[in-house]
C-alpha cells in the first residue's frame, strides 16, 4: 500500500524522521519502528538508503554509520503532493473547486490568509 507518495514502510520511516529535530541514524529509526512491528534492521537500512537514492533523504557519514535528514519538510512534501494532484487530476479549475468545497471553514481561512501573504510578497 502506498501512503502519501511513499510505500508503507517508507511512509513510517519518513514520519519518524520528520518528527525529529536533528539528523538520525538507521539504528534510532529501527529501534522506534521495531517496537510496533517485527522487521529486520537491514530492512530499515535498505528503506532509508532507497529514500536517500530517491532524493527524499540526505546523509553524511558519521563514524561507521550514516546520519540522515529529510530534504523537504513534511509541509513541503504535502504541498508537492497537492501540486501533483492539480497537475494530474484533470482540469485544474475543477480540481481546485472540488478541493475548496471539501475543506473546513478553518482550512478555508488558512488558505485565504496564505493567499493574502503571497499577494503581499511575504512567503513566510
mmCIF file of N, CA, C and O in Angstrom, residues 13-102:
data_model
loop_
_atom_site.group_PDB
_atom_site.id
_atom_site.type_symbol
_atom_site.label_atom_id
_atom_site.label_comp_id
_atom_site.label_asym_id
_atom_site.label_seq_id
_atom_site.Cartn_x
_atom_site.Cartn_y
_atom_site.Cartn_z
ATOM 1 N N UNK A 13 8.903 5.434 8.044
ATOM 2 C CA UNK A 13 10.250 5.954 8.273
ATOM 3 C C UNK A 13 10.261 7.481 8.129
ATOM 4 O O UNK A 13 10.810 8.192 8.980
ATOM 5 N N UNK A 14 9.644 7.988 7.070
ATOM 6 C CA UNK A 14 9.626 9.444 6.875
ATOM 7 C C UNK A 14 8.904 10.146 8.027
ATOM 8 O O UNK A 14 9.367 11.189 8.502
ATOM 9 N N UNK A 15 7.793 9.588 8.492
ATOM 10 C CA UNK A 15 7.097 10.192 9.634
ATOM 11 C C UNK A 15 8.008 10.268 10.849
ATOM 12 O O UNK A 15 8.048 11.288 11.548
ATOM 13 N N UNK A 16 8.746 9.201 11.121
ATOM 14 C CA UNK A 16 9.678 9.192 12.269
ATOM 15 C C UNK A 16 10.776 10.236 12.083
ATOM 16 O O UNK A 16 11.161 10.921 13.030
ATOM 17 N N UNK A 17 11.292 10.337 10.882
ATOM 18 C CA UNK A 17 12.368 11.295 10.622
ATOM 19 C C UNK A 17 11.844 12.726 10.706
ATOM 20 O O UNK A 17 12.498 13.598 11.290
ATOM 21 N N UNK A 18 10.671 12.980 10.144
ATOM 22 C CA UNK A 18 10.097 14.330 10.221
ATOM 23 C C UNK A 18 9.794 14.736 11.660
ATOM 24 O O UNK A 18 9.804 15.919 11.990
ATOM 25 N N UNK A 19 9.513 13.773 12.533
ATOM 26 C CA UNK A 19 9.217 14.081 13.930
ATOM 27 C C UNK A 19 10.458 14.474 14.731
ATOM 28 O O UNK A 19 10.356 14.930 15.859
ATOM 29 N N UNK A 20 11.630 14.313 14.150
ATOM 30 C CA UNK A 20 12.885 14.611 14.841
ATOM 31 C C UNK A 20 13.371 16.019 14.517
ATOM 32 O O UNK A 20 13.168 16.508 13.422
ATOM 33 N N UNK A 21 14.073 16.617 15.448
ATOM 34 C CA UNK A 21 14.608 17.961 15.249
ATOM 35 C C UNK A 21 16.001 17.921 14.618
ATOM 36 O O UNK A 21 16.491 18.935 14.142
ATOM 37 N N UNK A 22 16.639 16.743 14.631
ATOM 38 C CA UNK A 22 18.013 16.642 14.139
ATOM 39 C C UNK A 22 18.157 15.388 13.278
ATOM 40 O O UNK A 22 17.242 14.562 13.197
ATOM 41 N N UNK A 23 19.328 15.257 12.679
ATOM 42 C CA UNK A 23 19.624 14.068 11.874
ATOM 43 C C UNK A 23 19.514 12.817 12.739
ATOM 44 O O UNK A 23 19.631 12.881 13.965
ATOM 45 N N UNK A 24 19.290 11.690 12.080
ATOM 46 C CA UNK A 24 19.093 10.440 12.800
ATOM 47 C C UNK A 24 19.814 9.301 12.095
ATOM 48 O O UNK A 24 20.235 9.439 10.950
ATOM 49 N N UNK A 25 19.934 8.179 12.784
ATOM 50 C CA UNK A 25 20.597 7.007 12.223
ATOM 51 C C UNK A 25 19.583 5.896 11.954
ATOM 52 O O UNK A 25 18.460 5.931 12.473
ATOM 53 N N UNK A 26 20.016 4.929 11.182
ATOM 54 C CA UNK A 26 19.182 3.752 10.938
ATOM 55 C C UNK A 26 18.842 3.086 12.264
ATOM 56 O O UNK A 26 17.695 2.707 12.499
ATOM 57 N N UNK A 27 19.816 2.971 13.137
ATOM 58 C CA UNK A 27 19.602 2.304 14.438
ATOM 59 C C UNK A 27 18.482 2.983 15.225
ATOM 60 O O UNK A 27 17.622 2.329 15.785
ATOM 61 N N UNK A 28 18.490 4.314 15.263
ATOM 62 C CA UNK A 28 17.453 5.036 16.019
ATOM 63 C C UNK A 28 16.073 4.802 15.420
ATOM 64 O O UNK A 28 15.106 4.570 16.161
ATOM 65 N N UNK A 29 15.970 4.841 14.105
ATOM 66 C CA UNK A 29 14.677 4.602 13.462
ATOM 67 C C UNK A 29 14.265 3.149 13.642
ATOM 68 O O UNK A 29 13.102 2.859 13.964
ATOM 69 N N UNK A 30 15.193 2.222 13.476
ATOM 70 C CA UNK A 30 14.894 0.804 13.671
ATOM 71 C C UNK A 30 14.367 0.556 15.084
ATOM 72 O O UNK A 30 13.357 -0.140 15.263
ATOM 73 N N UNK A 31 15.038 1.119 16.092
ATOM 74 C CA UNK A 31 14.613 0.912 17.480
ATOM 75 C C UNK A 31 13.178 1.382 17.699
ATOM 76 O O UNK A 31 12.400 0.721 18.386
ATOM 77 N N UNK A 32 12.810 2.516 17.114
ATOM 78 C CA UNK A 32 11.444 3.028 17.261
ATOM 79 C C UNK A 32 10.424 2.165 16.522
ATOM 80 O O UNK A 32 9.390 1.801 17.073
ATOM 81 N N UNK A 33 10.718 1.881 15.273
ATOM 82 C CA UNK A 33 9.760 1.152 14.436
ATOM 83 C C UNK A 33 9.587 -0.281 14.924
ATOM 84 O O UNK A 33 8.472 -0.817 14.914
ATOM 85 N N UNK A 34 10.666 -0.910 15.377
ATOM 86 C CA UNK A 34 10.593 -2.317 15.788
ATOM 87 C C UNK A 34 9.806 -2.509 17.090
ATOM 88 O O UNK A 34 9.447 -3.633 17.425
ATOM 89 N N UNK A 35 9.509 -1.421 17.795
ATOM 90 C CA UNK A 35 8.641 -1.520 18.968
ATOM 91 C C UNK A 35 7.208 -1.868 18.574
ATOM 92 O O UNK A 35 6.456 -2.412 19.374
ATOM 93 N N UNK A 36 6.835 -1.534 17.333
ATOM 94 C CA UNK A 36 5.452 -1.683 16.886
ATOM 95 C C UNK A 36 5.265 -2.742 15.809
ATOM 96 O O UNK A 36 4.135 -3.108 15.503
ATOM 97 N N UNK A 37 6.342 -3.175 15.191
ATOM 98 C CA UNK A 37 6.242 -4.182 14.137
ATOM 99 C C UNK A 37 7.538 -4.958 14.052
ATOM 100 O O UNK A 37 8.602 -4.437 14.359
ATOM 101 N N UNK A 38 7.419 -6.199 13.637
ATOM 102 C CA UNK A 38 8.592 -7.051 13.537
ATOM 103 C C UNK A 38 9.222 -6.887 12.156
ATOM 104 O O UNK A 38 8.567 -7.095 11.134
ATOM 105 N N UNK A 39 10.467 -6.443 12.151
ATOM 106 C CA UNK A 39 11.200 -6.315 10.903
ATOM 107 C C UNK A 39 12.687 -6.321 11.200
ATOM 108 O O UNK A 39 13.102 -6.109 12.333
ATOM 109 N N UNK A 40 13.473 -6.571 10.180
ATOM 110 C CA UNK A 40 14.918 -6.666 10.339
ATOM 111 C C UNK A 40 15.565 -5.286 10.244
ATOM 112 O O UNK A 40 15.065 -4.400 9.543
ATOM 113 N N UNK A 41 16.674 -5.141 10.932
ATOM 114 C CA UNK A 41 17.459 -3.906 10.867
ATOM 115 C C UNK A 41 17.812 -3.592 9.414
ATOM 116 O O UNK A 41 17.723 -2.438 8.976
ATOM 117 N N UNK A 42 18.191 -4.619 8.647
ATOM 118 C CA UNK A 42 18.592 -4.407 7.258
ATOM 119 C C UNK A 42 17.431 -3.907 6.401
ATOM 120 O O UNK A 42 17.664 -3.213 5.405
ATOM 121 N N UNK A 43 16.210 -4.231 6.779
ATOM 122 C CA UNK A 43 15.043 -3.732 6.042
ATOM 123 C C UNK A 43 14.925 -2.221 6.211
ATOM 124 O O UNK A 43 14.685 -1.488 5.248
ATOM 125 N N UNK A 44 15.120 -1.740 7.432
ATOM 126 C CA UNK A 44 15.071 -0.302 7.692
ATOM 127 C C UNK A 44 16.250 0.380 7.000
ATOM 128 O O UNK A 44 16.097 1.433 6.380
ATOM 129 N N UNK A 45 17.418 -0.249 7.048
ATOM 130 C CA UNK A 45 18.605 0.306 6.402
ATOM 131 C C UNK A 45 18.368 0.424 4.888
ATOM 132 O O UNK A 45 18.663 1.470 4.293
ATOM 133 N N UNK A 46 17.827 -0.611 4.276
ATOM 134 C CA UNK A 46 17.547 -0.577 2.830
ATOM 135 C C UNK A 46 16.506 0.480 2.496
ATOM 136 O O UNK A 46 16.624 1.186 1.481
ATOM 137 N N UNK A 47 15.493 0.594 3.335
ATOM 138 C CA UNK A 47 14.442 1.592 3.106
ATOM 139 C C UNK A 47 15.010 2.998 3.166
ATOM 140 O O UNK A 47 14.714 3.833 2.298
ATOM 141 N N UNK A 48 15.849 3.264 4.162
ATOM 142 C CA UNK A 48 16.444 4.591 4.278
ATOM 143 C C UNK A 48 17.420 4.854 3.138
ATOM 144 O O UNK A 48 17.490 5.975 2.623
ATOM 145 N N UNK A 49 18.144 3.836 2.691
ATOM 146 C CA UNK A 49 19.030 4.002 1.537
ATOM 147 C C UNK A 49 18.209 4.289 0.285
ATOM 148 O O UNK A 49 18.581 5.149 -0.521
ATOM 149 N N UNK A 50 17.084 3.599 0.117
ATOM 150 C CA UNK A 50 16.201 3.859 -1.027
ATOM 151 C C UNK A 50 15.681 5.295 -0.997
ATOM 152 O O UNK A 50 15.625 5.970 -2.031
ATOM 153 N N UNK A 51 15.264 5.765 0.180
ATOM 154 C CA UNK A 51 14.768 7.135 0.310
ATOM 155 C C UNK A 51 15.881 8.143 -0.013
ATOM 156 O O UNK A 51 15.626 9.185 -0.619
ATOM 157 N N UNK A 52 17.105 7.810 0.351
ATOM 158 C CA UNK A 52 18.253 8.654 0.004
ATOM 159 C C UNK A 52 18.437 8.682 -1.515
ATOM 160 O O UNK A 52 18.574 9.741 -2.121
ATOM 161 N N UNK A 53 18.432 7.504 -2.153
ATOM 162 C CA UNK A 53 18.635 7.436 -3.602
ATOM 163 C C UNK A 53 17.508 8.119 -4.372
ATOM 164 O O UNK A 53 17.738 8.671 -5.447
ATOM 165 N N UNK A 54 16.295 8.142 -3.809
ATOM 166 C CA UNK A 54 15.161 8.818 -4.448
ATOM 167 C C UNK A 54 15.173 10.327 -4.206
ATOM 168 O O UNK A 54 14.359 11.056 -4.763
ATOM 169 N N UNK A 55 16.075 10.789 -3.337
ATOM 170 C CA UNK A 55 16.196 12.218 -3.074
ATOM 171 C C UNK A 55 15.353 12.735 -1.916
ATOM 172 O O UNK A 55 15.320 13.937 -1.671
ATOM 173 N N UNK A 56 14.712 11.851 -1.173
ATOM 174 C CA UNK A 56 13.878 12.278 -0.038
ATOM 175 C C UNK A 56 14.703 12.504 1.224
ATOM 176 O O UNK A 56 14.296 13.247 2.106
ATOM 177 N N UNK A 57 15.851 11.833 1.305
ATOM 178 C CA UNK A 57 16.742 11.989 2.450
ATOM 179 C C UNK A 57 18.125 12.412 1.963
ATOM 180 O O UNK A 57 18.552 12.036 0.870
ATOM 181 N N UNK A 58 18.810 13.170 2.803
ATOM 182 C CA UNK A 58 20.232 13.469 2.611
ATOM 183 C C UNK A 58 20.966 12.702 3.704
ATOM 184 O O UNK A 58 20.356 12.281 4.693
ATOM 185 N N UNK A 59 22.271 12.509 3.529
ATOM 186 C CA UNK A 59 23.022 11.773 4.553
ATOM 187 C C UNK A 59 24.480 12.170 4.532
ATOM 188 O O UNK A 59 24.986 12.702 3.550
ATOM 189 N N UNK A 60 25.128 11.887 5.671
ATOM 190 C CA UNK A 60 26.577 12.032 5.754
ATOM 191 C C UNK A 60 27.110 10.966 6.685
ATOM 192 O O UNK A 60 26.424 10.536 7.619
ATOM 193 N N UNK A 61 28.313 10.545 6.409
ATOM 194 C CA UNK A 61 28.967 9.507 7.208
ATOM 195 C C UNK A 61 29.351 10.081 8.559
ATOM 196 O O UNK A 61 29.959 11.142 8.653
ATOM 197 N N UNK A 62 28.941 9.389 9.617
ATOM 198 C CA UNK A 62 29.292 9.767 10.982
ATOM 199 C C UNK A 62 29.858 8.523 11.648
ATOM 200 O O UNK A 62 29.113 7.638 12.057
ATOM 201 N N UNK A 63 31.183 8.425 11.700
ATOM 202 C CA UNK A 63 31.804 7.197 12.194
ATOM 203 C C UNK A 63 31.577 6.079 11.195
ATOM 204 O O UNK A 63 31.835 6.236 10.004
ATOM 205 N N UNK A 64 31.015 4.965 11.668
ATOM 206 C CA UNK A 64 30.752 3.827 10.783
ATOM 207 C C UNK A 64 29.357 3.884 10.164
ATOM 208 O O UNK A 64 29.044 3.098 9.288
ATOM 209 N N UNK A 65 28.531 4.785 10.650
ATOM 210 C CA UNK A 65 27.133 4.842 10.194
ATOM 211 C C UNK A 65 26.871 6.155 9.463
ATOM 212 O O UNK A 65 27.677 7.078 9.489
ATOM 213 N N UNK A 66 25.719 6.206 8.821
ATOM 214 C CA UNK A 66 25.269 7.438 8.192
ATOM 215 C C UNK A 66 24.259 8.126 9.104
ATOM 216 O O UNK A 66 23.474 7.474 9.793
ATOM 217 N N UNK A 67 24.266 9.445 9.079
ATOM 218 C CA UNK A 67 23.205 10.248 9.684
ATOM 219 C C UNK A 67 22.331 10.738 8.541
ATOM 220 O O UNK A 67 22.847 11.195 7.515
ATOM 221 N N UNK A 68 21.026 10.648 8.723
ATOM 222 C CA UNK A 68 20.063 11.017 7.682
ATOM 223 C C UNK A 68 19.182 12.169 8.146
ATOM 224 O O UNK A 68 18.881 12.282 9.333
ATOM 225 N N UNK A 69 18.746 12.987 7.204
ATOM 226 C CA UNK A 69 17.770 14.039 7.475
ATOM 227 C C UNK A 69 16.947 14.246 6.203
ATOM 228 O O UNK A 69 17.408 13.949 5.100
ATOM 229 N N UNK A 70 15.735 14.764 6.342
ATOM 230 C CA UNK A 70 14.869 14.937 5.170
ATOM 231 C C UNK A 70 15.322 16.109 4.302
ATOM 232 O O UNK A 70 15.846 17.098 4.803
ATOM 233 N N UNK A 71 15.106 15.980 2.986
ATOM 234 C CA UNK A 71 15.436 17.062 2.069
ATOM 235 C C UNK A 71 14.288 18.056 1.948
ATOM 236 O O UNK A 71 14.493 19.176 1.489
ATOM 237 N N UNK A 72 13.094 17.639 2.346
ATOM 238 C CA UNK A 72 11.911 18.510 2.380
ATOM 239 C C UNK A 72 11.243 18.365 3.731
ATOM 240 O O UNK A 72 11.276 17.289 4.327
ATOM 241 N N UNK A 73 10.609 19.421 4.201
ATOM 242 C CA UNK A 73 9.803 19.302 5.410
ATOM 243 C C UNK A 73 8.540 18.517 5.076
ATOM 244 O O UNK A 73 8.193 18.328 3.901
ATOM 245 N N UNK A 74 7.846 18.061 6.083
ATOM 246 C CA UNK A 74 6.569 17.371 5.894
ATOM 247 C C UNK A 74 5.616 18.268 5.107
ATOM 248 O O UNK A 74 4.918 17.820 4.209
ATOM 249 N N UNK A 75 5.608 19.561 5.432
ATOM 250 C CA UNK A 75 4.706 20.506 4.768
ATOM 251 C C UNK A 75 5.090 20.725 3.316
ATOM 252 O O UNK A 75 4.220 20.817 2.441
ATOM 253 N N UNK A 76 6.395 20.808 3.033
ATOM 254 C CA UNK A 76 6.839 20.951 1.646
ATOM 255 C C UNK A 76 6.464 19.715 0.829
ATOM 256 O O UNK A 76 6.050 19.823 -0.328
ATOM 257 N N UNK A 77 6.589 18.542 1.444
ATOM 258 C CA UNK A 77 6.195 17.301 0.774
ATOM 259 C C UNK A 77 4.695 17.300 0.489
ATOM 260 O O UNK A 77 4.267 16.959 -0.617
ATOM 261 N N UNK A 78 3.899 17.697 1.473
ATOM 262 C CA UNK A 78 2.444 17.753 1.278
ATOM 263 C C UNK A 78 2.081 18.728 0.161
ATOM 264 O O UNK A 78 1.203 18.440 -0.664
ATOM 265 N N UNK A 79 2.759 19.862 0.126
ATOM 266 C CA UNK A 79 2.495 20.849 -0.929
ATOM 267 C C UNK A 79 2.843 20.271 -2.295
ATOM 268 O O UNK A 79 2.116 20.489 -3.274
ATOM 269 N N UNK A 80 3.925 19.514 -2.371
ATOM 270 C CA UNK A 80 4.308 18.885 -3.642
ATOM 271 C C UNK A 80 3.236 17.878 -4.082
ATOM 272 O O UNK A 80 2.895 17.802 -5.261
ATOM 273 N N UNK A 81 2.699 17.112 -3.130
ATOM 274 C CA UNK A 81 1.631 16.166 -3.463
ATOM 275 C C UNK A 81 0.385 16.897 -3.972
ATOM 276 O O UNK A 81 -0.268 16.442 -4.922
ATOM 277 N N UNK A 82 0.071 18.016 -3.338
ATOM 278 C CA UNK A 82 -1.082 18.810 -3.790
ATOM 279 C C UNK A 82 -0.837 19.319 -5.205
ATOM 280 O O UNK A 82 -1.730 19.266 -6.052
ATOM 281 N N UNK A 83 0.369 19.799 -5.469
ATOM 282 C CA UNK A 83 0.718 20.287 -6.803
ATOM 283 C C UNK A 83 0.581 19.169 -7.832
ATOM 284 O O UNK A 83 0.036 19.357 -8.911
ATOM 285 N N UNK A 84 1.081 17.976 -7.487
ATOM 286 C CA UNK A 84 0.979 16.825 -8.389
ATOM 287 C C UNK A 84 -0.481 16.471 -8.654
ATOM 288 O O UNK A 84 -0.847 16.123 -9.781
ATOM 289 N N UNK A 85 -1.318 16.565 -7.627
ATOM 290 C CA UNK A 85 -2.749 16.269 -7.798
ATOM 291 C C UNK A 85 -3.399 17.273 -8.743
ATOM 292 O O UNK A 85 -4.205 16.896 -9.603
ATOM 293 N N UNK A 86 -3.051 18.529 -8.601
ATOM 294 C CA UNK A 86 -3.609 19.545 -9.501
ATOM 295 C C UNK A 86 -3.168 19.314 -10.937
ATOM 296 O O UNK A 86 -3.945 19.463 -11.868
ATOM 297 N N UNK A 87 -1.907 18.942 -11.114
ATOM 298 C CA UNK A 87 -1.379 18.744 -12.459
ATOM 299 C C UNK A 87 -1.913 17.482 -13.129
ATOM 300 O O UNK A 87 -2.096 17.454 -14.336
ATOM 301 N N UNK A 88 -2.173 16.442 -12.340
ATOM 302 C CA UNK A 88 -2.575 15.166 -12.922
ATOM 303 C C UNK A 88 -4.039 14.823 -12.752
ATOM 304 O O UNK A 88 -4.468 13.733 -13.132
ATOM 305 N N UNK A 89 -4.837 15.738 -12.216
ATOM 306 C CA UNK A 89 -6.218 15.410 -11.869
ATOM 307 C C UNK A 89 -7.264 15.883 -12.849
ATOM 308 O O UNK A 89 -8.442 15.904 -12.520
ATOM 309 N N UNK A 90 -6.876 16.280 -14.035
ATOM 310 C CA UNK A 90 -7.850 16.796 -14.993
ATOM 311 C C UNK A 90 -7.787 18.314 -15.034
ATOM 312 O O UNK A 90 -6.727 18.911 -14.852
ATOM 313 N N UNK A 91 -8.930 18.913 -15.241
ATOM 314 C CA UNK A 91 -8.976 20.383 -15.326
ATOM 315 C C UNK A 91 -8.663 20.989 -13.962
ATOM 316 O O UNK A 91 -9.378 20.771 -12.989
ATOM 317 N N UNK A 92 -7.606 21.772 -13.914
ATOM 318 C CA UNK A 92 -7.141 22.343 -12.654
ATOM 319 C C UNK A 92 -8.213 23.185 -11.977
ATOM 320 O O UNK A 92 -8.359 23.130 -10.755
ATOM 321 N N UNK A 93 -8.987 23.959 -12.757
ATOM 322 C CA UNK A 93 -10.020 24.801 -12.157
ATOM 323 C C UNK A 93 -11.081 23.956 -11.458
ATOM 324 O O UNK A 93 -11.549 24.304 -10.375
ATOM 325 N N UNK A 94 -11.440 22.806 -12.033
ATOM 326 C CA UNK A 94 -12.438 21.933 -11.410
ATOM 327 C C UNK A 94 -11.859 21.201 -10.200
ATOM 328 O O UNK A 94 -12.535 21.037 -9.187
ATOM 329 N N UNK A 95 -10.614 20.771 -10.320
ATOM 330 C CA UNK A 95 -9.955 20.124 -9.177
ATOM 331 C C UNK A 95 -9.912 21.101 -8.004
ATOM 332 O O UNK A 95 -10.257 20.756 -6.870
ATOM 333 N N UNK A 96 -9.509 22.348 -8.278
ATOM 334 C CA UNK A 96 -9.441 23.367 -7.230
ATOM 335 C C UNK A 96 -10.820 23.624 -6.633
ATOM 336 O O UNK A 96 -10.973 23.712 -5.406
ATOM 337 N N UNK A 97 -11.847 23.722 -7.473
ATOM 338 C CA UNK A 97 -13.205 23.977 -6.975
ATOM 339 C C UNK A 97 -13.671 22.837 -6.075
ATOM 340 O O UNK A 97 -14.234 23.077 -4.996
ATOM 341 N N UNK A 98 -13.428 21.597 -6.487
ATOM 342 C CA UNK A 98 -13.833 20.452 -5.651
ATOM 343 C C UNK A 98 -13.049 20.414 -4.341
ATOM 344 O O UNK A 98 -13.596 20.090 -3.289
ATOM 345 N N UNK A 99 -11.772 20.778 -4.419
ATOM 346 C CA UNK A 99 -10.946 20.827 -3.216
ATOM 347 C C UNK A 99 -11.502 21.852 -2.228
ATOM 348 O O UNK A 99 -11.710 21.556 -1.053
ATOM 349 N N UNK A 100 -11.774 23.047 -2.710
ATOM 350 C CA UNK A 100 -12.263 24.125 -1.847
ATOM 351 C C UNK A 100 -13.621 23.772 -1.242
ATOM 352 O O UNK A 100 -13.898 24.095 -0.081
ATOM 353 N N UNK A 101 -14.469 23.069 -1.985
ATOM 354 C CA UNK A 101 -15.772 22.639 -1.456
ATOM 355 C C UNK A 101 -15.624 21.697 -0.271
ATOM 356 O O UNK A 101 -16.512 21.630 0.579
ATOM 357 N N UNK A 102 -14.511 20.974 -0.212
ATOM 358 C CA UNK A 102 -14.336 19.936 0.809
ATOM 359 C C UNK A 102 -13.586 20.395 2.049
ATOM 360 O O UNK A 102 -13.567 19.673 3.044
#
